[in-house]
Coordinates of C-alpha atoms in Angstrom, one line a residue:
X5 CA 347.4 211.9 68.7
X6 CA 344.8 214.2 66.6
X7 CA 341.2 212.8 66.9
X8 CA 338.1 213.8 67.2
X9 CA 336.4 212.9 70.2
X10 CA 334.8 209.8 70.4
X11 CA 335.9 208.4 67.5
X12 CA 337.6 205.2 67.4
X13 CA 340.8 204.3 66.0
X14 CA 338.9 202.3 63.6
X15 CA 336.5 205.1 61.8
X16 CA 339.4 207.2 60.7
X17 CA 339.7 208.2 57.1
X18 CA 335.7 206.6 56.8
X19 CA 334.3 209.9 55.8
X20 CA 337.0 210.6 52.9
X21 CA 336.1 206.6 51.7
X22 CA 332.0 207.2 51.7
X23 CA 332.6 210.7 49.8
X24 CA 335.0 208.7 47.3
X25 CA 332.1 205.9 47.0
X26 CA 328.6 208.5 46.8
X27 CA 330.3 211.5 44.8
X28 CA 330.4 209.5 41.5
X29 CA 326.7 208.1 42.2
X30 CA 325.7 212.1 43.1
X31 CA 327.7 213.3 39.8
X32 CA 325.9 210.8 37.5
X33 CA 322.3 211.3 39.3
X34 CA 323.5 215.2 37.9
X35 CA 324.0 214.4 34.6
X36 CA 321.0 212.1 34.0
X37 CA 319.0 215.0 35.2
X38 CA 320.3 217.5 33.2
X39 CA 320.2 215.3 30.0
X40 CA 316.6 214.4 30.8
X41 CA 316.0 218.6 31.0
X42 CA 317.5 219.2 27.7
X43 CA 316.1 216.4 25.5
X44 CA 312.4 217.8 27.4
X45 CA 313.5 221.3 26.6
X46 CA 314.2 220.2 23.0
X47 CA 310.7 217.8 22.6
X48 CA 308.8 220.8 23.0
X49 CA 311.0 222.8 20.8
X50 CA 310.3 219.9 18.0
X51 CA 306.7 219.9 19.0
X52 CA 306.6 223.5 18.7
X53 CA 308.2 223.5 15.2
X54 CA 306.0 220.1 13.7
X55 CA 302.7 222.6 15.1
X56 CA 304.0 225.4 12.9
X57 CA 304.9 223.7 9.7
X58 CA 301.4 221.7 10.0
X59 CA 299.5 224.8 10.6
X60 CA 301.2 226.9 7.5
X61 CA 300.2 224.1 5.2
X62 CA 297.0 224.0 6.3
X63 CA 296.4 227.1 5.0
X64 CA 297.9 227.0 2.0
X65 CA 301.7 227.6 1.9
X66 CA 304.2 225.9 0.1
X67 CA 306.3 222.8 1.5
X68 CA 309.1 225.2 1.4
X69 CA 307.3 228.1 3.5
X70 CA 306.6 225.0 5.8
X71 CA 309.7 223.8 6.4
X72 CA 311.2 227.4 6.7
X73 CA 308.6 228.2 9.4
X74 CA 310.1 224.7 11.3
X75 CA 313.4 225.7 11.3
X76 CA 312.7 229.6 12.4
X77 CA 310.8 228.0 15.4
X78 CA 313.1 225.1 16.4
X79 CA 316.5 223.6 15.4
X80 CA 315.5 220.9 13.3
X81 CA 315.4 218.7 10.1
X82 CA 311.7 218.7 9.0
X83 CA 310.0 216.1 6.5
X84 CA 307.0 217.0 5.5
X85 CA 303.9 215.1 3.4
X86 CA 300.6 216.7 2.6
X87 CA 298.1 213.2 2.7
X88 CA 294.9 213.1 0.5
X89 CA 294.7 217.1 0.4
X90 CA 292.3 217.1 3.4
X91 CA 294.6 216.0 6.1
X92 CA 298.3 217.5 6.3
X93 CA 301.0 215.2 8.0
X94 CA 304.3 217.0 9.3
X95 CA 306.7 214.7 10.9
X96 CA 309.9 217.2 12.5
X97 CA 312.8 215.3 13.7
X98 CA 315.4 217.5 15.9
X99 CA 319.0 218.1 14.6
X100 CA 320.4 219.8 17.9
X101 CA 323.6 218.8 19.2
X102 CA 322.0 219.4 22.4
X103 CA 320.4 215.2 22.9
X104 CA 322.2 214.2 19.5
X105 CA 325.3 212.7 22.3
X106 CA 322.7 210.7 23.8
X107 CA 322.8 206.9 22.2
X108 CA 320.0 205.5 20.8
X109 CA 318.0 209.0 21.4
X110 CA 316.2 210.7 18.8
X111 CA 313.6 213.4 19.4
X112 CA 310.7 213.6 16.7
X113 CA 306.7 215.4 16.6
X114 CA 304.5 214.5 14.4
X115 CA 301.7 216.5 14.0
X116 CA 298.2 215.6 11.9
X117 CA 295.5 218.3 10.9
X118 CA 293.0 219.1 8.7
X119 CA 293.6 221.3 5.9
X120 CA 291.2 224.2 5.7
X121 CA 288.4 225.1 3.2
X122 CA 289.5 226.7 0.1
X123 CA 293.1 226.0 0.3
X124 CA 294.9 224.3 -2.7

């Protein structure tokens, strides 16, 4: 008979059963990981893009310039409101197919700042 020494008639095969049992616990610990990455990768992307549009109408650009500068920065859906003409308030909200397979997860920025002096 074939064994390894030492090992008892009892232990054979027990290393192919605890691979079987961890490598679907070590495969989902993988892909929880990398999901976590890219929906971090993609807040900051988001963030990024809500900073942008807020700071363009600040001073002075058009809604459209706004949500043009968004979408040049990150890949994302941007709605954007100008409150009171002293504060502006840009809400981005990300459109990626990168987290958009994750259920029940959205990533969103919203960024509040004062507009400057002398802008319409």
């Amino acid at each position: 008979m074939n064994r390894r020494p030492g090992a008892r008639p009892a232990e054979r095969g027990s290393v192919t059963v605890e691979t079987a049992l961890v490598l679907p616990v070590v495969v989902l610990f993988v892909l929880i990981l990398l999901a976590t990455a890219l929906a971090g990768s993609q807040q900051l992307a988001v963030t990024e893009g809500a900073r942008a549009a807020a700071r363009s109408l600040a001073i002075g650009e058009s809604l459209a310039e706004a949500r043009a500068t968004a979408a040049r920065v990150c890949t994302c859906d941007t709605q954007i409101a100008a409150e009171g003409g002293t504060w502006v308030r840009v809400t981005v909200t990300s459109t990626s197919p990168t987290v958009s397979w994750i259920p029940g997860f959205n990533v969103a920025a919203t960024i509040t700042v004062p507009a400057e002096a002398g802008t319409p």
